[in-house]
């Protein structure tokens, strides 16, 4: 029986790769990567020559049983996502749960995750928090979801795409009202920025300053 290694990779800055992650990616028989192009760049940076195979939301149905079979037959496989920790808002969680069902050993090489990095920098309370991933792209569903989160006492962390950011902040302004929130952008990258303020202030700021890059909201 092989082992599935769930390997966290940088969320922007390639220097955030751990020594153990590099060693494991060199030693395994195969790397299942959400984006093989990005994975090739990462592997090139660290002289990792292990074979890559794609594992993303479009081939998950076909690839999951294939990978579980290879693991059951003794192959050691590393799972990496686009960036950050596999399984957090990406297809990795499906392979992990199928391996657990098939009694394939699963272990993690921990490292960066955008959600935890944003929470850390947000200045919001961190003693208890809830991660909501991406809310629906449909405005009515998104607003309903925000209504449910309105009275949440724990800190909420969620992902949002740049082209929906202003609309989303306007929804926050209308539903959550005046409270301090944080918008984290391009964490660990050249244009890293954490803006803190009320939803209304941040909606106005990003209406003036076109949102570019990757975003996380914390409230
Ligand atoms: N598995 C990843 C993790 O552990 O961070 C998250 C994958 S999710 C598909 C991608 C989303 O994470 C982006 O749309 C963005 O909201 C957030 N994200 C990823 N990297 C980021 C960064 N460097 N700065 C801000 N947000 C980031």
PDB file of C-alpha atoms and ligand atoms in Angstrom:
ATOM      1  CA  UNK A   1       0.000   0.000   0.000  1.00  0.00           C
ATOM      2  CA  UNK A   2       1.333   3.466  -0.907  1.00  0.00           C
ATOM      3  CA  UNK A   3       0.739   6.754   0.901  1.00  0.00           C
ATOM      4  CA  UNK A   4      -1.024   9.903  -0.252  1.00  0.00           C
ATOM      5  CA  UNK A   5       1.037  12.961   0.730  1.00  0.00           C
ATOM      6  CA  UNK A   6      -1.078  16.124   0.853  1.00  0.00           C
ATOM      7  CA  UNK A   7       1.556  18.786   0.205  1.00  0.00           C
ATOM      8  CA  UNK A   8       0.973  22.505   0.785  1.00  0.00           C
ATOM      9  CA  UNK A   9       2.721  24.806  -1.676  1.00  0.00           C
ATOM     10  CA  UNK A  10       3.245  28.608  -1.723  1.00  0.00           C
ATOM     11  CA  UNK A  11       0.300  30.985  -2.238  1.00  0.00           C
ATOM     12  CA  UNK A  12       2.448  33.375  -4.248  1.00  0.00           C
ATOM     13  CA  UNK A  13       5.975  33.611  -2.899  1.00  0.00           C
ATOM     14  CA  UNK A  14       7.990  30.567  -3.978  1.00  0.00           C
ATOM     15  CA  UNK A  15      10.292  30.964  -0.955  1.00  0.00           C
ATOM     16  CA  UNK A  16       7.437  29.710   1.234  1.00  0.00           C
ATOM     17  CA  UNK A  17       8.059  26.117   0.086  1.00  0.00           C
ATOM     18  CA  UNK A  18       9.111  23.942   3.042  1.00  0.00           C
ATOM     19  CA  UNK A  19      12.208  21.725   3.006  1.00  0.00           C
ATOM     20  CA  UNK A  20      10.002  18.714   3.748  1.00  0.00           C
ATOM     21  CA  UNK A  21       7.641  19.566   0.886  1.00  0.00           C
ATOM     22  CA  UNK A  22      10.599  19.659  -1.529  1.00  0.00           C
ATOM     23  CA  UNK A  23      11.966  16.338  -0.258  1.00  0.00           C
ATOM     24  CA  UNK A  24       8.583  14.582  -0.455  1.00  0.00           C
ATOM     25  CA  UNK A  25       7.868  15.893  -3.967  1.00  0.00           C
ATOM     26  CA  UNK A  26      11.286  14.543  -5.046  1.00  0.00           C
ATOM     27  CA  UNK A  27      10.758  11.145  -3.413  1.00  0.00           C
ATOM     28  CA  UNK A  28       7.193  10.217  -4.441  1.00  0.00           C
ATOM     29  CA  UNK A  29       6.438   8.203  -7.593  1.00  0.00           C
ATOM     30  CA  UNK A  30       3.891  10.689  -8.958  1.00  0.00           C
ATOM     31  CA  UNK A  31       2.588  14.209  -8.279  1.00  0.00           C
ATOM     32  CA  UNK A  32      -1.140  14.794  -8.852  1.00  0.00           C
ATOM     33  CA  UNK A  33      -1.420  18.531  -9.525  1.00  0.00           C
ATOM     34  CA  UNK A  34      -4.474  20.754  -9.962  1.00  0.00           C
ATOM     35  CA  UNK A  35      -2.559  22.836 -12.517  1.00  0.00           C
ATOM     36  CA  UNK A  36       0.341  20.992 -14.139  1.00  0.00           C
ATOM     37  CA  UNK A  37       1.684  24.188 -15.746  1.00  0.00           C
ATOM     38  CA  UNK A  38       2.043  25.938 -12.389  1.00  0.00           C
ATOM     39  CA  UNK A  39       3.357  22.729 -10.852  1.00  0.00           C
ATOM     40  CA  UNK A  40       6.083  22.529 -13.546  1.00  0.00           C
ATOM     41  CA  UNK A  41       7.250  26.023 -12.628  1.00  0.00           C
ATOM     42  CA  UNK A  42       7.386  25.073  -8.942  1.00  0.00           C
ATOM     43  CA  UNK A  43       9.187  21.800  -9.684  1.00  0.00           C
ATOM     44  CA  UNK A  44      11.652  23.610 -11.964  1.00  0.00           C
ATOM     45  CA  UNK A  45      12.479  26.047  -9.164  1.00  0.00           C
ATOM     46  CA  UNK A  46      13.392  23.188  -6.790  1.00  0.00           C
ATOM     47  CA  UNK A  47      14.908  20.679  -9.253  1.00  0.00           C
ATOM     48  CA  UNK A  48      12.033  18.234  -8.719  1.00  0.00           C
ATOM     49  CA  UNK A  49      11.858  15.840 -11.659  1.00  0.00           C
ATOM     50  CA  UNK A  50       8.965  13.609 -10.483  1.00  0.00           C
ATOM     51  CA  UNK A  51       6.302  12.816 -13.090  1.00  0.00           C
ATOM     52  CA  UNK A  52       3.199  15.051 -12.981  1.00  0.00           C
ATOM     53  CA  UNK A  53      -0.403  14.118 -13.672  1.00  0.00           C
ATOM     54  CA  UNK A  54      -3.401  16.448 -13.679  1.00  0.00           C
ATOM     55  CA  UNK A  55      -6.079  16.287 -11.002  1.00  0.00           C
ATOM     56  CA  UNK A  56      -8.645  19.064 -11.323  1.00  0.00           C
ATOM     57  CA  UNK A  57     -12.396  19.618 -11.082  1.00  0.00           C
ATOM     58  CA  UNK A  58     -12.971  18.538 -14.732  1.00  0.00           C
ATOM     59  CA  UNK A  59     -11.328  15.091 -14.476  1.00  0.00           C
ATOM     60  CA  UNK A  60     -12.008  14.355 -10.823  1.00  0.00           C
ATOM     61  CA  UNK A  61     -14.628  11.634 -11.591  1.00  0.00           C
ATOM     62  CA  UNK A  62     -12.234   9.636 -13.758  1.00  0.00           C
ATOM     63  CA  UNK A  63      -8.958  10.375 -11.975  1.00  0.00           C
ATOM     64  CA  UNK A  64     -10.009   9.763  -8.369  1.00  0.00           C
ATOM     65  CA  UNK A  65     -10.514   5.963  -8.702  1.00  0.00           C
ATOM     66  CA  UNK A  66      -7.387   5.698 -10.887  1.00  0.00           C
ATOM     67  CA  UNK A  67      -5.243   7.418  -8.265  1.00  0.00           C
ATOM     68  CA  UNK A  68      -6.782   5.380  -5.416  1.00  0.00           C
ATOM     69  CA  UNK A  69      -5.990   2.201  -7.380  1.00  0.00           C
ATOM     70  CA  UNK A  70      -2.357   3.269  -7.950  1.00  0.00           C
ATOM     71  CA  UNK A  71      -2.007   4.047  -4.246  1.00  0.00           C
ATOM     72  CA  UNK A  72      -3.544   0.670  -3.298  1.00  0.00           C
ATOM     73  CA  UNK A  73      -1.014  -1.012  -5.598  1.00  0.00           C
ATOM     74  CA  UNK A  74       1.870   0.580  -3.712  1.00  0.00           C
ATOM     75  CA  UNK A  75       2.627   3.882  -5.427  1.00  0.00           C
ATOM     76  CA  UNK A  76       3.397   6.913  -3.264  1.00  0.00           C
ATOM     77  CA  UNK A  77       1.579   9.954  -4.624  1.00  0.00           C
ATOM     78  CA  UNK A  78       1.751  13.629  -3.666  1.00  0.00           C
ATOM     79  CA  UNK A  79      -1.282  15.852  -4.109  1.00  0.00           C
ATOM     80  CA  UNK A  80      -0.735  19.554  -4.744  1.00  0.00           C
ATOM     81  CA  UNK A  81      -3.273  22.234  -5.626  1.00  0.00           C
ATOM     82  CA  UNK A  82      -3.022  25.438  -7.609  1.00  0.00           C
ATOM     83  CA  UNK A  83      -1.565  27.029  -4.509  1.00  0.00           C
ATOM     84  CA  UNK A  84      -1.768  26.676  -0.756  1.00  0.00           C
ATOM     85  CA  UNK A  85      -3.213  23.669   1.040  1.00  0.00           C
ATOM     86  CA  UNK A  86      -4.926  20.972  -1.053  1.00  0.00           C
ATOM     87  CA  UNK A  87      -8.508  20.325  -0.011  1.00  0.00           C
ATOM     88  CA  UNK A  88      -9.226  23.910   1.021  1.00  0.00           C
ATOM     89  CA  UNK A  89     -11.692  25.163  -1.629  1.00  0.00           C
ATOM     90  CA  UNK A  90     -10.247  22.866  -4.284  1.00  0.00           C
ATOM     91  CA  UNK A  91     -10.877  19.298  -5.545  1.00  0.00           C
ATOM     92  CA  UNK A  92      -8.238  17.772  -3.239  1.00  0.00           C
ATOM     93  CA  UNK A  93     -10.794  16.964  -0.543  1.00  0.00           C
ATOM     94  CA  UNK A  94     -12.449  14.360  -2.815  1.00  0.00           C
ATOM     95  CA  UNK A  95      -9.240  12.348  -3.288  1.00  0.00           C
ATOM     96  CA  UNK A  96      -8.453  12.599   0.432  1.00  0.00           C
ATOM     97  CA  UNK A  97     -11.857  11.237   1.483  1.00  0.00           C
ATOM     98  CA  UNK A  98     -11.771   8.432  -1.121  1.00  0.00           C
ATOM     99  CA  UNK A  99      -8.309   7.374   0.117  1.00  0.00           C
ATOM    100  CA  UNK A 100      -9.596   7.300   3.691  1.00  0.00           C
ATOM    101  CA  UNK A 101     -12.542   5.113   2.578  1.00  0.00           C
ATOM    102  CA  UNK A 102     -10.120   2.748   0.811  1.00  0.00           C
ATOM    103  CA  UNK A 103      -7.819   2.563   3.863  1.00  0.00           C
ATOM    104  CA  UNK A 104      -4.981   4.232   1.962  1.00  0.00           C
ATOM    105  CA  UNK A 105      -2.686   6.038   4.437  1.00  0.00           C
ATOM    106  CA  UNK A 106      -2.925   9.826   4.081  1.00  0.00           C
ATOM    107  CA  UNK A 107      -0.491  12.295   5.587  1.00  0.00           C
ATOM    108  CA  UNK A 108      -0.052  16.061   5.206  1.00  0.00           C
ATOM    109  CA  UNK A 109       2.984  18.256   4.710  1.00  0.00           C
ATOM    110  CA  UNK A 110       1.530  21.464   6.152  1.00  0.00           C
ATOM    111  CA  UNK A 111       2.333  24.893   4.840  1.00  0.00           C
ATOM    112  CA  UNK A 112       0.707  28.056   3.503  1.00  0.00           C
ATOM    113  CA  UNK A 113      -3.027  28.548   3.220  1.00  0.00           C
ATOM    114  CA  UNK A 114      -4.493  31.828   2.009  1.00  0.00           C
ATOM    115  CA  UNK A 115      -7.390  31.690   4.505  1.00  0.00           C
ATOM    116  CA  UNK A 116      -5.172  31.394   7.585  1.00  0.00           C
ATOM    117  CA  UNK A 117      -2.725  34.004   6.292  1.00  0.00           C
ATOM    118  CA  UNK A 118      -5.597  36.482   5.775  1.00  0.00           C
ATOM    119  CA  UNK A 119      -7.094  35.712   9.178  1.00  0.00           C
ATOM    120  CA  UNK A 120      -3.710  36.291  10.822  1.00  0.00           C
ATOM    121  CA  UNK A 121      -3.276  39.701   9.168  1.00  0.00           C
ATOM    122  CA  UNK A 122      -6.907  40.815   9.472  1.00  0.00           C
ATOM    123  CA  UNK A 123      -6.718  42.116  13.026  1.00  0.00           C
ATOM    124  CA  UNK A 124     -10.072  40.423  13.707  1.00  0.00           C
ATOM    125  CA  UNK A 125     -10.396  38.021  16.690  1.00  0.00           C
ATOM    126  CA  UNK A 126      -8.815  34.652  15.941  1.00  0.00           C
ATOM    127  CA  UNK A 127      -9.873  32.578  18.983  1.00  0.00           C
ATOM    128  CA  UNK A 128     -12.725  31.087  16.979  1.00  0.00           C
ATOM    129  CA  UNK A 129     -13.455  31.519  13.313  1.00  0.00           C
ATOM    130  CA  UNK A 130     -15.455  30.007  10.468  1.00  0.00           C
ATOM    131  CA  UNK A 131     -14.255  29.486   6.902  1.00  0.00           C
ATOM    132  CA  UNK A 132     -16.972  29.862   4.244  1.00  0.00           C
ATOM    133  CA  UNK A 133     -14.919  29.428   1.038  1.00  0.00           C
ATOM    134  CA  UNK A 134     -16.536  31.072  -2.003  1.00  0.00           C
ATOM    135  CA  UNK A 135     -20.146  32.235  -1.635  1.00  0.00           C
ATOM    136  CA  UNK A 136     -22.443  31.718  -4.624  1.00  0.00           C
ATOM    137  CA  UNK A 137     -21.825  33.813  -7.730  1.00  0.00           C
ATOM    138  CA  UNK A 138     -25.633  34.320  -7.929  1.00  0.00           C
ATOM    139  CA  UNK A 139     -26.454  37.654  -6.231  1.00  0.00           C
ATOM    140  CA  UNK A 140     -29.685  36.459  -4.555  1.00  0.00           C
ATOM    141  CA  UNK A 141     -28.046  33.324  -3.100  1.00  0.00           C
ATOM    142  CA  UNK A 142     -25.020  35.300  -2.012  1.00  0.00           C
ATOM    143  CA  UNK A 143     -27.198  37.828  -0.178  1.00  0.00           C
ATOM    144  CA  UNK A 144     -29.179  35.036   1.510  1.00  0.00           C
ATOM    145  CA  UNK A 145     -25.919  33.493   2.671  1.00  0.00           C
ATOM    146  CA  UNK A 146     -24.745  36.843   4.044  1.00  0.00           C
ATOM    147  CA  UNK A 147     -28.068  37.213   5.903  1.00  0.00           C
ATOM    148  CA  UNK A 148     -27.305  33.888   7.618  1.00  0.00           C
ATOM    149  CA  UNK A 149     -23.819  35.064   8.561  1.00  0.00           C
ATOM    150  CA  UNK A 150     -25.009  38.444   9.829  1.00  0.00           C
ATOM    151  CA  UNK A 151     -25.236  37.354  13.479  1.00  0.00           C
ATOM    152  CA  UNK A 152     -22.303  34.948  13.409  1.00  0.00           C
ATOM    153  CA  UNK A 153     -20.178  35.622  16.489  1.00  0.00           C
ATOM    154  CA  UNK A 154     -17.075  33.912  15.196  1.00  0.00           C
ATOM    155  CA  UNK A 155     -14.777  35.662  12.738  1.00  0.00           C
ATOM    156  CA  UNK A 156     -15.781  34.775   9.159  1.00  0.00           C
ATOM    157  CA  UNK A 157     -13.202  34.191   6.408  1.00  0.00           C
ATOM    158  CA  UNK A 158     -14.261  33.896   2.779  1.00  0.00           C
ATOM    159  CA  UNK A 159     -12.822  33.994  -0.728  1.00  0.00           C
ATOM    160  CA  UNK A 160     -14.072  36.323  -3.460  1.00  0.00           C
ATOM    161  CA  UNK A 161     -13.081  36.911  -7.059  1.00  0.00           C
ATOM    162  CA  UNK A 162     -11.807  40.374  -8.103  1.00  0.00           C
ATOM    163  CA  UNK A 163     -14.646  41.059 -10.564  1.00  0.00           C
ATOM    164  CA  UNK A 164     -17.333  40.471  -7.923  1.00  0.00           C
ATOM    165  CA  UNK A 165     -15.519  42.246  -5.079  1.00  0.00           C
ATOM    166  CA  UNK A 166     -17.219  45.657  -5.230  1.00  0.00           C
ATOM    167  CA  UNK A 167     -20.717  44.150  -5.546  1.00  0.00           C
ATOM    168  CA  UNK A 168     -19.916  41.814  -2.681  1.00  0.00           C
ATOM    169  CA  UNK A 169     -18.720  44.671  -0.455  1.00  0.00           C
ATOM    170  CA  UNK A 170     -21.891  46.615  -1.302  1.00  0.00           C
ATOM    171  CA  UNK A 171     -23.934  43.588  -0.201  1.00  0.00           C
ATOM    172  CA  UNK A 172     -21.881  43.495   3.013  1.00  0.00           C
ATOM    173  CA  UNK A 173     -22.581  47.205   3.533  1.00  0.00           C
ATOM    174  CA  UNK A 174     -26.335  46.659   3.101  1.00  0.00           C
ATOM    175  CA  UNK A 175     -26.586  43.427   5.103  1.00  0.00           C
ATOM    176  CA  UNK A 176     -23.806  43.484   7.699  1.00  0.00           C
ATOM    177  CA  UNK A 177     -23.937  47.238   8.268  1.00  0.00           C
ATOM    178  CA  UNK A 178     -21.243  49.343   9.929  1.00  0.00           C
ATOM    179  CA  UNK A 179     -18.557  47.072  11.308  1.00  0.00           C
ATOM    180  CA  UNK A 180     -14.830  46.604  10.826  1.00  0.00           C
ATOM    181  CA  UNK A 181     -13.855  44.152   8.123  1.00  0.00           C
ATOM    182  CA  UNK A 182     -10.606  43.386   6.310  1.00  0.00           C
ATOM    183  CA  UNK A 183      -9.901  42.746   2.638  1.00  0.00           C
ATOM    184  CA  UNK A 184      -6.613  40.941   1.992  1.00  0.00           C
ATOM    185  CA  UNK A 185      -5.149  40.955  -1.514  1.00  0.00           C
ATOM    186  CA  UNK A 186      -2.211  39.226  -3.216  1.00  0.00           C
ATOM    187  CA  UNK A 187      -0.834  37.811   0.045  1.00  0.00           C
ATOM    188  CA  UNK A 188       2.913  37.027   0.036  1.00  0.00           C
ATOM    189  CA  UNK A 189       3.209  38.635  -3.424  1.00  0.00           C
ATOM    190  CA  UNK A 190       4.694  41.928  -4.605  1.00  0.00           C
ATOM    191  CA  UNK A 191       1.398  43.832  -4.300  1.00  0.00           C
ATOM    192  CA  UNK A 192       0.292  42.366  -0.968  1.00  0.00           C
ATOM    193  CA  UNK A 193      -2.236  44.665   0.695  1.00  0.00           C
ATOM    194  CA  UNK A 194      -4.627  44.424   3.640  1.00  0.00           C
ATOM    195  CA  UNK A 195      -7.302  47.151   3.705  1.00  0.00           C
ATOM    196  CA  UNK A 196      -9.326  47.514   6.886  1.00  0.00           C
ATOM    197  CA  UNK A 197     -12.496  49.569   7.316  1.00  0.00           C
ATOM    198  CA  UNK A 198     -16.276  49.357   7.092  1.00  0.00           C
ATOM    199  CA  UNK A 199     -17.851  47.540   4.107  1.00  0.00           C
ATOM    200  CA  UNK A 200     -19.043  50.910   2.750  1.00  0.00           C
ATOM    201  CA  UNK A 201     -15.561  52.452   2.961  1.00  0.00           C
ATOM    202  CA  UNK A 202     -13.959  49.435   1.303  1.00  0.00           C
ATOM    203  CA  UNK A 203     -16.627  49.255  -1.449  1.00  0.00           C
ATOM    204  CA  UNK A 204     -15.903  52.919  -2.239  1.00  0.00           C
ATOM    205  CA  UNK A 205     -12.123  52.318  -2.177  1.00  0.00           C
ATOM    206  CA  UNK A 206     -12.277  49.361  -4.592  1.00  0.00           C
ATOM    207  CA  UNK A 207     -14.783  51.137  -6.853  1.00  0.00           C
ATOM    208  CA  UNK A 208     -12.030  53.782  -7.282  1.00  0.00           C
ATOM    209  CA  UNK A 209      -9.110  51.325  -7.320  1.00  0.00           C
ATOM    210  CA  UNK A 210      -9.952  48.476  -9.701  1.00  0.00           C
ATOM    211  CA  UNK A 211      -9.571  45.157  -7.835  1.00  0.00           C
ATOM    212  CA  UNK A 212      -6.712  43.102  -9.265  1.00  0.00           C
ATOM    213  CA  UNK A 213      -5.373  39.763  -8.096  1.00  0.00           C
ATOM    214  CA  UNK A 214      -6.633  37.340  -5.451  1.00  0.00           C
ATOM    215  CA  UNK A 215      -8.856  38.438  -2.563  1.00  0.00           C
ATOM    216  CA  UNK A 216     -10.038  37.278   0.842  1.00  0.00           C
ATOM    217  CA  UNK A 217     -12.586  38.984   3.080  1.00  0.00           C
ATOM    218  CA  UNK A 218     -12.543  38.692   6.872  1.00  0.00           C
ATOM    219  CA  UNK A 219     -15.292  40.037   9.153  1.00  0.00           C
TER     220      UNK A 219
HETATM  221  N1  LIG B   1      -6.186  25.838  -1.493  1.00  0.00           N
HETATM  222  C1  LIG B   1      -5.932  27.265  -1.452  1.00  0.00           C
HETATM  223  C2  LIG B   1      -5.437  27.658  -0.066  1.00  0.00           C
HETATM  224  O1  LIG B   1      -5.172  26.806   0.783  1.00  0.00           O
HETATM  225  O2  LIG B   1      -5.221  28.846   0.149  1.00  0.00           O
HETATM  226  C3  LIG B   1      -7.157  28.057  -1.846  1.00  0.00           C
HETATM  227  C4  LIG B   1      -7.650  27.753  -3.226  1.00  0.00           C
HETATM  228  S1  LIG B   1      -8.995  28.711  -3.757  1.00  0.00           S
HETATM  229  C5  LIG B   1      -9.399  27.846  -5.249  1.00  0.00           C
HETATM  230  C6  LIG B   1      -8.272  30.152  -4.436  1.00  0.00           C
HETATM  231  C7  LIG B   1      -8.714  31.412  -3.711  1.00  0.00           C
HETATM  232  O3  LIG B   1      -7.909  31.577  -2.544  1.00  0.00           O
HETATM  233  C8  LIG B   1      -8.502  32.693  -4.505  1.00  0.00           C
HETATM  234  O4  LIG B   1      -9.586  32.952  -5.364  1.00  0.00           O
HETATM  235  C9  LIG B   1      -8.402  33.730  -3.415  1.00  0.00           C
HETATM  236  O5  LIG B   1      -9.679  34.090  -2.934  1.00  0.00           O
HETATM  237  C10 LIG B   1      -7.656  32.942  -2.336  1.00  0.00           C
HETATM  238  N2  LIG B   1      -6.202  33.155  -2.470  1.00  0.00           N
HETATM  239  C11 LIG B   1      -5.272  32.262  -2.897  1.00  0.00           C
HETATM  240  N3  LIG B   1      -4.033  32.807  -2.864  1.00  0.00           N
HETATM  241  C12 LIG B   1      -4.186  34.066  -2.406  1.00  0.00           C
HETATM  242  C13 LIG B   1      -3.285  35.140  -2.156  1.00  0.00           C
HETATM  243  N4  LIG B   1      -1.975  35.010  -2.385  1.00  0.00           N
HETATM  244  N5  LIG B   1      -3.791  36.302  -1.668  1.00  0.00           N
HETATM  245  C14 LIG B   1      -5.116  36.440  -1.442  1.00  0.00           C
HETATM  246  N6  LIG B   1      -6.012  35.460  -1.675  1.00  0.00           N
HETATM  247  C15 LIG B   1      -5.565  34.295  -2.136  1.00  0.00           C
END
